[in-house]
mmCIF file of C-alpha atoms in Angstrom:
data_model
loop_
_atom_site.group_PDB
_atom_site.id
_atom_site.type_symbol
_atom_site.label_atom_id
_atom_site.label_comp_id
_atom_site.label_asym_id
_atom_site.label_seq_id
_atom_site.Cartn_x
_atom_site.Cartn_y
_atom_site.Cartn_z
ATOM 1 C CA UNK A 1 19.790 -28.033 44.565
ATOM 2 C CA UNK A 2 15.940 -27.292 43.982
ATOM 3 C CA UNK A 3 14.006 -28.169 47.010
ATOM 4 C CA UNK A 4 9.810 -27.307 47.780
ATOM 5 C CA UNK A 5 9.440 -24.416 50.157
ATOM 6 C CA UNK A 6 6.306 -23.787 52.270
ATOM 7 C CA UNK A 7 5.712 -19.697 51.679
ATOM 8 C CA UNK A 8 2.207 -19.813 53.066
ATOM 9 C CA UNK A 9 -1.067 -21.098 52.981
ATOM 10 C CA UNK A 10 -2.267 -21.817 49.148
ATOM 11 C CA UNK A 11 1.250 -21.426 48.327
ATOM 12 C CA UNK A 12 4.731 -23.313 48.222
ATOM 13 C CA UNK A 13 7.383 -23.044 45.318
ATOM 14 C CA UNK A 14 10.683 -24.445 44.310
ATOM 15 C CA UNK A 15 13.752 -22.673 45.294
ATOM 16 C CA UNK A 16 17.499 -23.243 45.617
ATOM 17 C CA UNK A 17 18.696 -24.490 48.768
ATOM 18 C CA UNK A 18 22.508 -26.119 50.097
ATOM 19 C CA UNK A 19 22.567 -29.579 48.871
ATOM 20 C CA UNK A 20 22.521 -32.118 52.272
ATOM 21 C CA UNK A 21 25.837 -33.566 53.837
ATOM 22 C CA UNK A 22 25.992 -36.761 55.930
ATOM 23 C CA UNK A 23 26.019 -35.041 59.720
ATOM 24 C CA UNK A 24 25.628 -38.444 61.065
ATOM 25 C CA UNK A 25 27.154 -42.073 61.245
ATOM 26 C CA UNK A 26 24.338 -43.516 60.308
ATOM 27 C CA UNK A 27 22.921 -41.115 57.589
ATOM 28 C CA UNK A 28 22.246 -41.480 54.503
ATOM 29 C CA UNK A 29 21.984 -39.363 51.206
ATOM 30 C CA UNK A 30 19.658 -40.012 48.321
ATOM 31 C CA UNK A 31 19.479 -38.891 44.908
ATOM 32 C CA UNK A 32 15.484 -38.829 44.143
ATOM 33 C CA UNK A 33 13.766 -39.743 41.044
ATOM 34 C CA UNK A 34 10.142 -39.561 42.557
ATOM 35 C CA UNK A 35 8.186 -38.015 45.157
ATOM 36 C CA UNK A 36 4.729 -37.158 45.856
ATOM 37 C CA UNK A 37 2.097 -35.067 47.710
ATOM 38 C CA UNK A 38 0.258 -36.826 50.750
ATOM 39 C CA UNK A 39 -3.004 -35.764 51.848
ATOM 40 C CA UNK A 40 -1.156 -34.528 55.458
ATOM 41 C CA UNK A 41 0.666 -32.205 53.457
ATOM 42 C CA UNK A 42 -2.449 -30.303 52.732
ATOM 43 C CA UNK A 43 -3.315 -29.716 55.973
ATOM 44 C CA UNK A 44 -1.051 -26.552 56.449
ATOM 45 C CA UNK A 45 -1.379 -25.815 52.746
ATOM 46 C CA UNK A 46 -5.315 -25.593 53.361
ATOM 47 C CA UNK A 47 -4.117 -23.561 56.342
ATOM 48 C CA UNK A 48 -5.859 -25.992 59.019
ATOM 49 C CA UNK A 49 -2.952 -26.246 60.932
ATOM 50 C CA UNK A 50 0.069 -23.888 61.746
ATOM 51 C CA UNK A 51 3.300 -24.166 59.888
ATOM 52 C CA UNK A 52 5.580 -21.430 59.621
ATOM 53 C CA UNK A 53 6.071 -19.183 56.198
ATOM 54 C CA UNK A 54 9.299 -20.197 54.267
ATOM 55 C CA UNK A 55 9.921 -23.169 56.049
ATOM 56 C CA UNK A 56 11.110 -27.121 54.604
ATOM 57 C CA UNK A 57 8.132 -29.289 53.091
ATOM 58 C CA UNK A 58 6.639 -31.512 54.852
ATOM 59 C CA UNK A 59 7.077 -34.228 51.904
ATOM 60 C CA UNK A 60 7.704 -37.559 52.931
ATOM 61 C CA UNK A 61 7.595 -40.336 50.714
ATOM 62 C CA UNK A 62 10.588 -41.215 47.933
ATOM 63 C CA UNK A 63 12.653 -43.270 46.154
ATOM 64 C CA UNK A 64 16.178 -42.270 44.703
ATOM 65 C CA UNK A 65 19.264 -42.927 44.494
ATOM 66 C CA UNK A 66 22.114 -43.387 47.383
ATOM 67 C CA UNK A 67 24.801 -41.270 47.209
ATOM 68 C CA UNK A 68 26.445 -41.432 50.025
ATOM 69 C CA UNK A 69 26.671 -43.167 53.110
ATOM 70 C CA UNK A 70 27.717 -42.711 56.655
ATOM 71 C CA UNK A 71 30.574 -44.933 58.404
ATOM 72 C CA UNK A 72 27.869 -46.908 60.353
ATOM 73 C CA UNK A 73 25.861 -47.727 57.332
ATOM 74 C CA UNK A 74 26.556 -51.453 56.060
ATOM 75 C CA UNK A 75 23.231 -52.209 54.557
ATOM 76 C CA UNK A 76 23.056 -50.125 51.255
ATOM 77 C CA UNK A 77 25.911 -48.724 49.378
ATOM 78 C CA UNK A 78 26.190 -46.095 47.073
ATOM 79 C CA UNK A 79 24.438 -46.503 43.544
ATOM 80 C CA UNK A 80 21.714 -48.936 45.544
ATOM 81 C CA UNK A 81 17.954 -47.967 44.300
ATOM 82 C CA UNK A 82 15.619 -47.744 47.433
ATOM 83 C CA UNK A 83 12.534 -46.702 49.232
ATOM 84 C CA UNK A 84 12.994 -44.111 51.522
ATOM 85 C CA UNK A 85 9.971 -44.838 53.983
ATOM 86 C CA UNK A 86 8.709 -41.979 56.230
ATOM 87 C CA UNK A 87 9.476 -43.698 59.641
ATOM 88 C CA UNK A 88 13.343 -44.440 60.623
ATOM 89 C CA UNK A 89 13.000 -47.387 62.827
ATOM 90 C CA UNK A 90 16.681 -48.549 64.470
ATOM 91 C CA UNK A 91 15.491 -52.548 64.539
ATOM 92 C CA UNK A 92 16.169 -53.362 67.665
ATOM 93 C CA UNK A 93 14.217 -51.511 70.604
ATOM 94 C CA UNK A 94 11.375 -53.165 71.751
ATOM 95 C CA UNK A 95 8.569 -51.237 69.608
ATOM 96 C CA UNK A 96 10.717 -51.852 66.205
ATOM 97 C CA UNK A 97 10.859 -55.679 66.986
ATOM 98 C CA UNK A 98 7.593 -56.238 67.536
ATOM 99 C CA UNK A 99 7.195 -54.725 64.543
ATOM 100 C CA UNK A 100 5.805 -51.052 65.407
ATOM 101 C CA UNK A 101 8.954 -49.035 64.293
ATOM 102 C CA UNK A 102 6.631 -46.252 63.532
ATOM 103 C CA UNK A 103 6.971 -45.722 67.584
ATOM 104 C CA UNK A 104 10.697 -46.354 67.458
ATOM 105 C CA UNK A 105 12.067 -45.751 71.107
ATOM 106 C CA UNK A 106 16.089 -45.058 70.224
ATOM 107 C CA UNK A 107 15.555 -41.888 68.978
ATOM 108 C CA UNK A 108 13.152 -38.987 69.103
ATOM 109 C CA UNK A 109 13.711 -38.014 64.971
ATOM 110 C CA UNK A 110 11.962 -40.886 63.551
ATOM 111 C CA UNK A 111 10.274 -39.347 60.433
ATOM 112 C CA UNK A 112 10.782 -37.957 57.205
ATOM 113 C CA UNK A 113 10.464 -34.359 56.073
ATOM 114 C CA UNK A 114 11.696 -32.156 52.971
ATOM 115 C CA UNK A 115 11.514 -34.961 50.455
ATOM 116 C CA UNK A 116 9.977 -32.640 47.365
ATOM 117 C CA UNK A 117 13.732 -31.814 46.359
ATOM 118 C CA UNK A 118 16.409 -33.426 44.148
ATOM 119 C CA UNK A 119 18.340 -34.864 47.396
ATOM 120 C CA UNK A 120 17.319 -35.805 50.995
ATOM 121 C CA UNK A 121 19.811 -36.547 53.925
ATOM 122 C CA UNK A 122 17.902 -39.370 55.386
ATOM 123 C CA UNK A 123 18.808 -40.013 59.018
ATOM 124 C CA UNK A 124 19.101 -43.730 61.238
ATOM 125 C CA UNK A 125 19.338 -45.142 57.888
ATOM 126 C CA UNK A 126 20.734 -48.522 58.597
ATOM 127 C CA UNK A 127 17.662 -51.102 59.095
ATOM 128 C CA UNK A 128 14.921 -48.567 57.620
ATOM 129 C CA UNK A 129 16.079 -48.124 54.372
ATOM 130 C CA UNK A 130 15.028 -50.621 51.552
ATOM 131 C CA UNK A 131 16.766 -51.736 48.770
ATOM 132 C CA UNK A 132 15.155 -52.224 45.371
ATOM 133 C CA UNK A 133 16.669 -55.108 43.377
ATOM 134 C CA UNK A 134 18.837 -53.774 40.068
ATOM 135 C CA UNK A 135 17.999 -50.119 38.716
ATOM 136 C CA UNK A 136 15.692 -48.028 37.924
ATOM 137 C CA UNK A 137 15.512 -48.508 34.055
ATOM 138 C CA UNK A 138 14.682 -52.041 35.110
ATOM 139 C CA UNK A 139 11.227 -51.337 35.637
ATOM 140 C CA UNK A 140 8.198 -49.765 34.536
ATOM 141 C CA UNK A 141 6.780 -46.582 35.054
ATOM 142 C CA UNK A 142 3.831 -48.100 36.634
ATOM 143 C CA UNK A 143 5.856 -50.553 38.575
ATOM 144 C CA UNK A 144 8.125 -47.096 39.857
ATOM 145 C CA UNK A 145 4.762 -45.971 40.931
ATOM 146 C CA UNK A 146 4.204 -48.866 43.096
ATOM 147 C CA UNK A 147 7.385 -48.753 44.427
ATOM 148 C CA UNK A 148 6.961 -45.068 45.829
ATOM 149 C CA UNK A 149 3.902 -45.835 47.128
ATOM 150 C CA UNK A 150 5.441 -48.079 49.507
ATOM 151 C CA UNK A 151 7.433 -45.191 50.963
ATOM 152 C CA UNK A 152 4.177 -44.357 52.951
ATOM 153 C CA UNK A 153 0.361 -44.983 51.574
ATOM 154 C CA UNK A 154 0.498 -48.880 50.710
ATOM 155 C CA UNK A 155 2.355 -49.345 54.165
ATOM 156 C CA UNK A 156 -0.110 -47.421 56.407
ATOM 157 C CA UNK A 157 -3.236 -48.360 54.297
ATOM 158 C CA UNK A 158 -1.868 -52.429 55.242
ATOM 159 C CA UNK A 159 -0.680 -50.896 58.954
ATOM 160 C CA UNK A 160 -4.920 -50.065 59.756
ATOM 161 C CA UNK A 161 -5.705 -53.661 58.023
ATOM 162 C CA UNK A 162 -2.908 -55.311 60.171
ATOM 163 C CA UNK A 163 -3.491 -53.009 63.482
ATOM 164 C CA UNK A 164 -7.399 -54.119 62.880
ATOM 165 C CA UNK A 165 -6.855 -58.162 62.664
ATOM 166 C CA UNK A 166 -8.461 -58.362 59.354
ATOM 167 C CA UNK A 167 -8.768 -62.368 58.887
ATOM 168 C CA UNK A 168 -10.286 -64.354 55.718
ATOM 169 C CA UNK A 169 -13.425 -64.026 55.991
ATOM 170 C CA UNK A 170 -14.023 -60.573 57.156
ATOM 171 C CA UNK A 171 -16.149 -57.985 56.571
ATOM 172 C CA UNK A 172 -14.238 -54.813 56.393
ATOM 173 C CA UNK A 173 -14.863 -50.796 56.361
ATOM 174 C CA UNK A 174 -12.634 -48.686 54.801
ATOM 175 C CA UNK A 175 -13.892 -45.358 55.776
ATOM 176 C CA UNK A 176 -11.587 -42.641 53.528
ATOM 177 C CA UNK A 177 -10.954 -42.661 50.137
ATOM 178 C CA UNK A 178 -7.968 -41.312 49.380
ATOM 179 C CA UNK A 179 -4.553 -42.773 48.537
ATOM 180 C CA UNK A 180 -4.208 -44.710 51.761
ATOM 181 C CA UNK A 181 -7.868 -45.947 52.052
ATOM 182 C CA UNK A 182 -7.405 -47.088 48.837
ATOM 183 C CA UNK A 183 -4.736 -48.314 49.373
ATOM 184 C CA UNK A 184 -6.642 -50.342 52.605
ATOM 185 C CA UNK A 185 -8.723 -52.326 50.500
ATOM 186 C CA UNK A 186 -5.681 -53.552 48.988
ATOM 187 C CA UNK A 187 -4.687 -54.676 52.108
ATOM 188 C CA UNK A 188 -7.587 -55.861 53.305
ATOM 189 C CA UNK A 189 -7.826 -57.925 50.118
ATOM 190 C CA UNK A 190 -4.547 -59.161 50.584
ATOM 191 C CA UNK A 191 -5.176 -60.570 54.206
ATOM 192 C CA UNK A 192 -8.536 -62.606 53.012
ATOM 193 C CA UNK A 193 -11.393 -60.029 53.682
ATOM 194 C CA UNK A 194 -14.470 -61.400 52.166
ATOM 195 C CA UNK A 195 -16.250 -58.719 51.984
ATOM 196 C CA UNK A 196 -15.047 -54.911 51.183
ATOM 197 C CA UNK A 197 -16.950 -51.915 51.808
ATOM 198 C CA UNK A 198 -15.349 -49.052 50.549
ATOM 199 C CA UNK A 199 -16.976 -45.449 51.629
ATOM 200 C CA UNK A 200 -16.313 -42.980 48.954
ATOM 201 C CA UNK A 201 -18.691 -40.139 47.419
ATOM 202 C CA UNK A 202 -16.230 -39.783 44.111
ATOM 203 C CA UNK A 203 -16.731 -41.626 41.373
ATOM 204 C CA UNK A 204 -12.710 -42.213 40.419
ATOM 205 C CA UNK A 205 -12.418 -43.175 43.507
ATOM 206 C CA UNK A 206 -14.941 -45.919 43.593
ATOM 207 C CA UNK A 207 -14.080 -47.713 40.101
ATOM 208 C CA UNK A 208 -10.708 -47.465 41.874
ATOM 209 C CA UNK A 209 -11.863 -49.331 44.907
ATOM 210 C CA UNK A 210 -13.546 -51.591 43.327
ATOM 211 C CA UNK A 211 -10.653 -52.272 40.896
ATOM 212 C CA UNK A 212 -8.646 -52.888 43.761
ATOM 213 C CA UNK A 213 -10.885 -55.496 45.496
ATOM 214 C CA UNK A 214 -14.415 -53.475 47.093
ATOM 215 C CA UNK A 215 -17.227 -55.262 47.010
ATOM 216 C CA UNK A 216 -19.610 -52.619 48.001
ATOM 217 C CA UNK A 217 -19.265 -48.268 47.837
ATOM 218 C CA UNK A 218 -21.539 -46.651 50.162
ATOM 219 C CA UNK A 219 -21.453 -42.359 49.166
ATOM 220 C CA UNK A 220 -23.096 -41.208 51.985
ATOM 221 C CA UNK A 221 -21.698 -39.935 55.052
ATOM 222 C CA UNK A 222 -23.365 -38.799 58.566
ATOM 223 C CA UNK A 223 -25.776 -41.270 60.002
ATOM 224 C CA UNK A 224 -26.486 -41.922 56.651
ATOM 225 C CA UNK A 225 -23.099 -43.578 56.119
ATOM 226 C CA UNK A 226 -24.096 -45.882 59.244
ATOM 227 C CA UNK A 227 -27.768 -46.630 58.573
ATOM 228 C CA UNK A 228 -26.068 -47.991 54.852
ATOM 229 C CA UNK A 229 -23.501 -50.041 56.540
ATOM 230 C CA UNK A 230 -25.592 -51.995 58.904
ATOM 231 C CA UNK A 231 -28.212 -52.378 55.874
ATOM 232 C CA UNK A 232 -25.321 -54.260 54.153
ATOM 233 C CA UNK A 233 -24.653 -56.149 57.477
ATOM 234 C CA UNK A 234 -27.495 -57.018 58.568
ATOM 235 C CA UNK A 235 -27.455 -55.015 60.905
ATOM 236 C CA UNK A 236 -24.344 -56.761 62.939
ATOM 237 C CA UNK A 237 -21.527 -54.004 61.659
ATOM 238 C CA UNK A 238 -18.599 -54.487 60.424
ATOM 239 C CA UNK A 239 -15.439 -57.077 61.439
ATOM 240 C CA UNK A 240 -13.046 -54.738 61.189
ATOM 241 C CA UNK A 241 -12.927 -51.148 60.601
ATOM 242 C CA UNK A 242 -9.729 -49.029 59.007
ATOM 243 C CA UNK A 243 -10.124 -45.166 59.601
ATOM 244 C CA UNK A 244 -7.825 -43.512 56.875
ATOM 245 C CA UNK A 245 -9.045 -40.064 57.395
ATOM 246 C CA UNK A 246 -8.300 -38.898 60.975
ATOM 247 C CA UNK A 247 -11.332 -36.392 60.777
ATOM 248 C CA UNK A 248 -13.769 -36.175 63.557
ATOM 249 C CA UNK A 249 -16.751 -37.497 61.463
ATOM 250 C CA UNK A 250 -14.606 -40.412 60.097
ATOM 251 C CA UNK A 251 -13.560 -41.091 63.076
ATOM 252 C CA UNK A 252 -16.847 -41.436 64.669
ATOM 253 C CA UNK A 253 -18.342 -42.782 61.702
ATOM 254 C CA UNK A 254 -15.243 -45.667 61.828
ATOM 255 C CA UNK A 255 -16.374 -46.361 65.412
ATOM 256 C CA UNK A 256 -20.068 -46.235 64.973
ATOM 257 C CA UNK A 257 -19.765 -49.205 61.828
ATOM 258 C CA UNK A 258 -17.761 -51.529 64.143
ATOM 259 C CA UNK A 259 -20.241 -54.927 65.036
ATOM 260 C CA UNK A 260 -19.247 -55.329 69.492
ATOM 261 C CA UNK A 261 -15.999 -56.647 69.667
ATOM 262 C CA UNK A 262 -14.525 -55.354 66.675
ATOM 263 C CA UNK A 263 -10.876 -53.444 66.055
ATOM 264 C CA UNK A 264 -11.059 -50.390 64.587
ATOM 265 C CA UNK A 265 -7.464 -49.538 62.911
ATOM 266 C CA UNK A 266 -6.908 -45.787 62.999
ATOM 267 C CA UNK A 267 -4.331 -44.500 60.667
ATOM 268 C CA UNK A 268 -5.483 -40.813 59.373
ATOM 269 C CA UNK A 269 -3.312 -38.616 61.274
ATOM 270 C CA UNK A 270 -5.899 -37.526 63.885
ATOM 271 C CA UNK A 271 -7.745 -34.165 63.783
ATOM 272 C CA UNK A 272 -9.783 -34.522 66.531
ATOM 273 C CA UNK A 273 -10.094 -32.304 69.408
ATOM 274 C CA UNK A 274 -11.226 -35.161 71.608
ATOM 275 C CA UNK A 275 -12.386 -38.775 71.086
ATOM 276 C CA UNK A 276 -15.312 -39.853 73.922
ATOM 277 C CA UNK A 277 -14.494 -43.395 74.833
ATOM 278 C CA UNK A 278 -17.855 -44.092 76.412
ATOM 279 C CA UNK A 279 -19.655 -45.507 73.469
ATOM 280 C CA UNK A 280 -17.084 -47.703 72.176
ATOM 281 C CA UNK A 281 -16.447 -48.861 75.801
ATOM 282 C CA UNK A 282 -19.717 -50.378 75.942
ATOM 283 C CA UNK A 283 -19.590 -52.150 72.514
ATOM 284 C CA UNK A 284 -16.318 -53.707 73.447
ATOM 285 C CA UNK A 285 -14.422 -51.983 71.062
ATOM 286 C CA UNK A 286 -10.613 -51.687 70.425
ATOM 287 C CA UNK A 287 -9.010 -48.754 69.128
ATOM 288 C CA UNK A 288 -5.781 -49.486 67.749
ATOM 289 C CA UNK A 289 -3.294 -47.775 65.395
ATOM 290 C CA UNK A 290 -0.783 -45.056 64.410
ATOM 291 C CA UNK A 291 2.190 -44.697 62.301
ATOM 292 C CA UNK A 292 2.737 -46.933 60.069
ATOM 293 C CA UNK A 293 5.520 -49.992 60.231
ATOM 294 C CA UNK A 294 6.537 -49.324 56.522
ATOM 295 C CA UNK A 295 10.092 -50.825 56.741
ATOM 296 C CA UNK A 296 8.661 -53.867 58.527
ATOM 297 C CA UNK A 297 5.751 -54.408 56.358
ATOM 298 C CA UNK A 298 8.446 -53.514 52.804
ATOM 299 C CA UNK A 299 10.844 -56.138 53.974
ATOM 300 C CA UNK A 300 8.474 -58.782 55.191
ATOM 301 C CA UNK A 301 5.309 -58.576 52.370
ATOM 302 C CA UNK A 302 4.689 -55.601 50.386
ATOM 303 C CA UNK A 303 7.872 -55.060 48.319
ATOM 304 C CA UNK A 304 7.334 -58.889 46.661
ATOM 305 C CA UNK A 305 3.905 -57.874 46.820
ATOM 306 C CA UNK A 306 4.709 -55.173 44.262
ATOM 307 C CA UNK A 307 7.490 -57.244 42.608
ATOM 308 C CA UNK A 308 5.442 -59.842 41.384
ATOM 309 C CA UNK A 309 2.532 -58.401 40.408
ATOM 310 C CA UNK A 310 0.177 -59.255 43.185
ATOM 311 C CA UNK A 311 -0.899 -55.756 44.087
ATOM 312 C CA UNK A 312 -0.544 -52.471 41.612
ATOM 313 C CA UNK A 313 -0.889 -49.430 44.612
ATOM 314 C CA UNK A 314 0.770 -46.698 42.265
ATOM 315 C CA UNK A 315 -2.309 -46.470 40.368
ATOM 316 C CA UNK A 316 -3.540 -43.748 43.142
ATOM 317 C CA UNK A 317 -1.031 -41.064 41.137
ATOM 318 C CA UNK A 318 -3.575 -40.062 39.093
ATOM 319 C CA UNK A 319 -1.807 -37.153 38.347
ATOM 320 C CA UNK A 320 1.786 -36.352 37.535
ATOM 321 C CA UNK A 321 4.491 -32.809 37.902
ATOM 322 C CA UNK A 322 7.798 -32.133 37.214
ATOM 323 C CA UNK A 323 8.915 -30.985 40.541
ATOM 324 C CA UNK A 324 9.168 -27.267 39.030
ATOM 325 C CA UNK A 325 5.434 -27.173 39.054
ATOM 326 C CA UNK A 326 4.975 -28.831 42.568
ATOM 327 C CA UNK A 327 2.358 -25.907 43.536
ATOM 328 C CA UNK A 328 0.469 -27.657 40.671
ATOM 329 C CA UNK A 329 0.479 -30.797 42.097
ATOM 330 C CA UNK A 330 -0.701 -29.184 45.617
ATOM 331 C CA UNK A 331 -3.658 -27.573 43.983
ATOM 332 C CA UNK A 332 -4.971 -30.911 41.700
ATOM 333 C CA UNK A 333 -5.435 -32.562 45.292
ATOM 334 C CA UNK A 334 -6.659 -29.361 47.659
ATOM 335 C CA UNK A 335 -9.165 -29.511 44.665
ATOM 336 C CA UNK A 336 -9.611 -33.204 44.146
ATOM 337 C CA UNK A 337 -8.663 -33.272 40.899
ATOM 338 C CA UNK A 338 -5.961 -35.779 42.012
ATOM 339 C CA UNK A 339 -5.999 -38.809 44.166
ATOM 340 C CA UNK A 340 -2.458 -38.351 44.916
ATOM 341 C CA UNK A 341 0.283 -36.386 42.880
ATOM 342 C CA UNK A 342 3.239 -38.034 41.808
ATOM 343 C CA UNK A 343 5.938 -35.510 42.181
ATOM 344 C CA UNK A 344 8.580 -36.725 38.933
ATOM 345 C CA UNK A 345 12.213 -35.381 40.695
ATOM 346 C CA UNK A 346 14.809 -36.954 37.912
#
C-alpha cells in the first residue's frame, strides 16, 4: 500500500509499505478516503524538532473505511464509515469518564500516527472510534470535510473553549489562527461567547474568523497584541482565553490577555522551554488544557453539530492533494499558502 514517509527535514514522499494486520483484540483496520496535514506535523518537517530520517508520518487525523475488526471489537463492523480521532480513549478509567480520554490511563499508546496512507491499523478501537451514519456518497464534499475535521482540529479547538469555561456571555481570545484556532471560535460561538476576538495577521484567515463567528481581529502580536486587547476590553482582559499555538509568545501573550480570575485553555502542543508561573499566580489565573477529548466531544456534540448544519469546520482545507503529491501539501502550509491541507486518500 502507499503510505507518507518522513526522509528528512523539507522532505517526505510516498512509498510502498506492508499493508497493516489486526495484532490486537481490540484493533481495528481502516480503509481511508481522507487525511490531512496538521500544523504539529510541520514541526519536524521545519526541522524544529528531532524525528528520525525514513521513519512513519506523524499524520493523525482520518476518516475511512473499516475493514476489519478484532474479536473484542463490537461497536463498528466492517463496511461502517467513521472518524478515526487521534486519541484512543478505553471509556472507562477515570480520566476517559470524566471526559479527558486524551489522558487515557489503560494504556500508554493512546494516539494516532501514520495516517497519510491508504490503510491505518488503529489500535483500542472499541469506544474511540465513531461511526458516521450511511456512506460516504451520502454526503457532500464539504460535509466530508467537516467530518475529517472532527478527527482532531474541531475537537481540540472546542477542548481549549471547554477546558476554559467559556459561558454565554463571554468575552473570548483566540490567540492562533490556524485550523484549530479557527476552529476555537467555532467553539466558542457554539458555547454562547458574546464577544470573539480572533488574533490573526492573515487576511484569509480573518474573513475566515469572522465567517465563523469573530467579532473583532487584532494583527498585532508582542505587547502590541496586549495593549489592543485590553483597548477592546476596557482594559479588564479577556473571560476566557484559548491558546492554539503552543509557542512561547502565544503562550505568554494567552496569559497576559486573561482579566484576574480567568481560564486560559492551552491546546497548541507546547514549545516552550519553561512557563514562569509567578505572574499568572498573582492574577489568579488557571491554566488548564491538553489533548483533546475528540471521541467524547464527537459522540456527545460535534458530530450532530456537523450533521445538521450548525457548524461548517472543513472550510479550514483550503487546499487539497492527491496523496501522491503529499510533499505538496507539506509545503502550501510550511509556506502559508494553506490553512490546512486536505490530504484526498480514495
Amino acid at each position: 500500500m502507499k503510505s507518507t514517509i518522513f526522509i528528512k527535514p523539507g522532505k517526505v514522499e510516498v512509498q510502498n509499505i506492508e499493508k497493516p494486520t489486526l495484532k490486537k483484540a481490540d484493533d481495528v483496520i481502516i480503509h481511508v478516503l481522507r487525511a490531512c496535514v496538521c500544523g504539529s506535523d510541520l514541526w519536524a518537517y521545519r526541522d524544529l524538532e528531532p524525528k528520525d530520517p525514513n521513519s512513519e508520518n506523524s499524520g493523525h487525523e482520518a476518516i475511512g473505511i473499516v475493514e476489519a475488526v478484532g474479536k473484542d471489537i463490537t461497536t463498528v463492523k466492517p463496511g461502517d464509515f467513521v472518524i478515526a480521532p487521534f486519541t484512543h480513549g478505553c471509556g472507562h478509567c477515570a480520566a476517559c469518564r470524566a471526559g479527558y480520554e486524551g489522558s487515557c490511563q489503560s494504556h500508554e499508546d493512546n494516539f494516532s500516527s501514520g495516517y497519510q496512507a491508504e490503510y491505518i491499523r488503529y489500535q483500542h478501537a472499541e469506544w474511540s472510534l465513531v461511526k458516521i451514519p450511511g456512506k460516504p456518497e451520502d454526503y457532500s464534499d464539504g460535509m466530508l470535510n467537516s467530518l475529517l475535521s472532527l478527527a482532531d482540529v474541531m475537537a481540540t479547538g472546542y477542548h481549549a473553549a471547554r477546558v476554559a469555561n467559556v459561558k454565554v456571555g463571554d468575552t473570548v481570545v483566540v490567540v492562533g489562527d490556524g485550523a484549530v484556532g479557527l476552529c476555537g471560535v467555532i467553539a466558542a460561538q457554539m458555547r454562547g461567547a458574546k464577544r470573539i476576538i480572533a488574533m490573526s495577521r492573515h487576511e484569509d484567515r480573518q474573513k475566515l474568523a469572522a465567517e465563523f463567528g469573530a467579532t473583532d481581529i487584532v494583527p498585532e502580536r508582542g505587547d502590541q497584541a496586549v495593549a489592543k486587547v485590553m483597548e477592546l476590553t476596557n482594559g479588564a482582559g479577556a473571560d476566557a482565553v484559548l491558546e492554539c499555538v503552543g509557542s512561547e509568545l502565544s503562550t505568554e501573550t494567552a496569559m497576559r490577555v486573561a482579566r484576574p480570575g480567568a481560564i486560559v485553555g492551552r491546546v497548541g502542543l507546547p514549545h516552550t522551554p519553561k512557563t514562569d508561573l509567578t505572574s499568572p499566580f498573582y492574577r489568579n489565573l488557571a491554566i488548564a488544557g491538553g489533548p483533546a477529548s475528540v471521541t467524547t466531544y464527537d459522540k456527545s456534540v460535534l458530530l450532530k453539530a456537523v450533521l445538521d448544519g450548525d457548524i461548517h469546520p472543513g472550510k479550514v482545507f483550503t487546499q487539497r492533494f492527491d496523496l501522491d503529491d503529499i510533499d505538496d501539501a507539506y509545503q502550501a502550509m510550511t509556506k502559508r499558502e494553506a490553512i490546512k491541507s486536505l490530504v484526498v486518500v480514495s
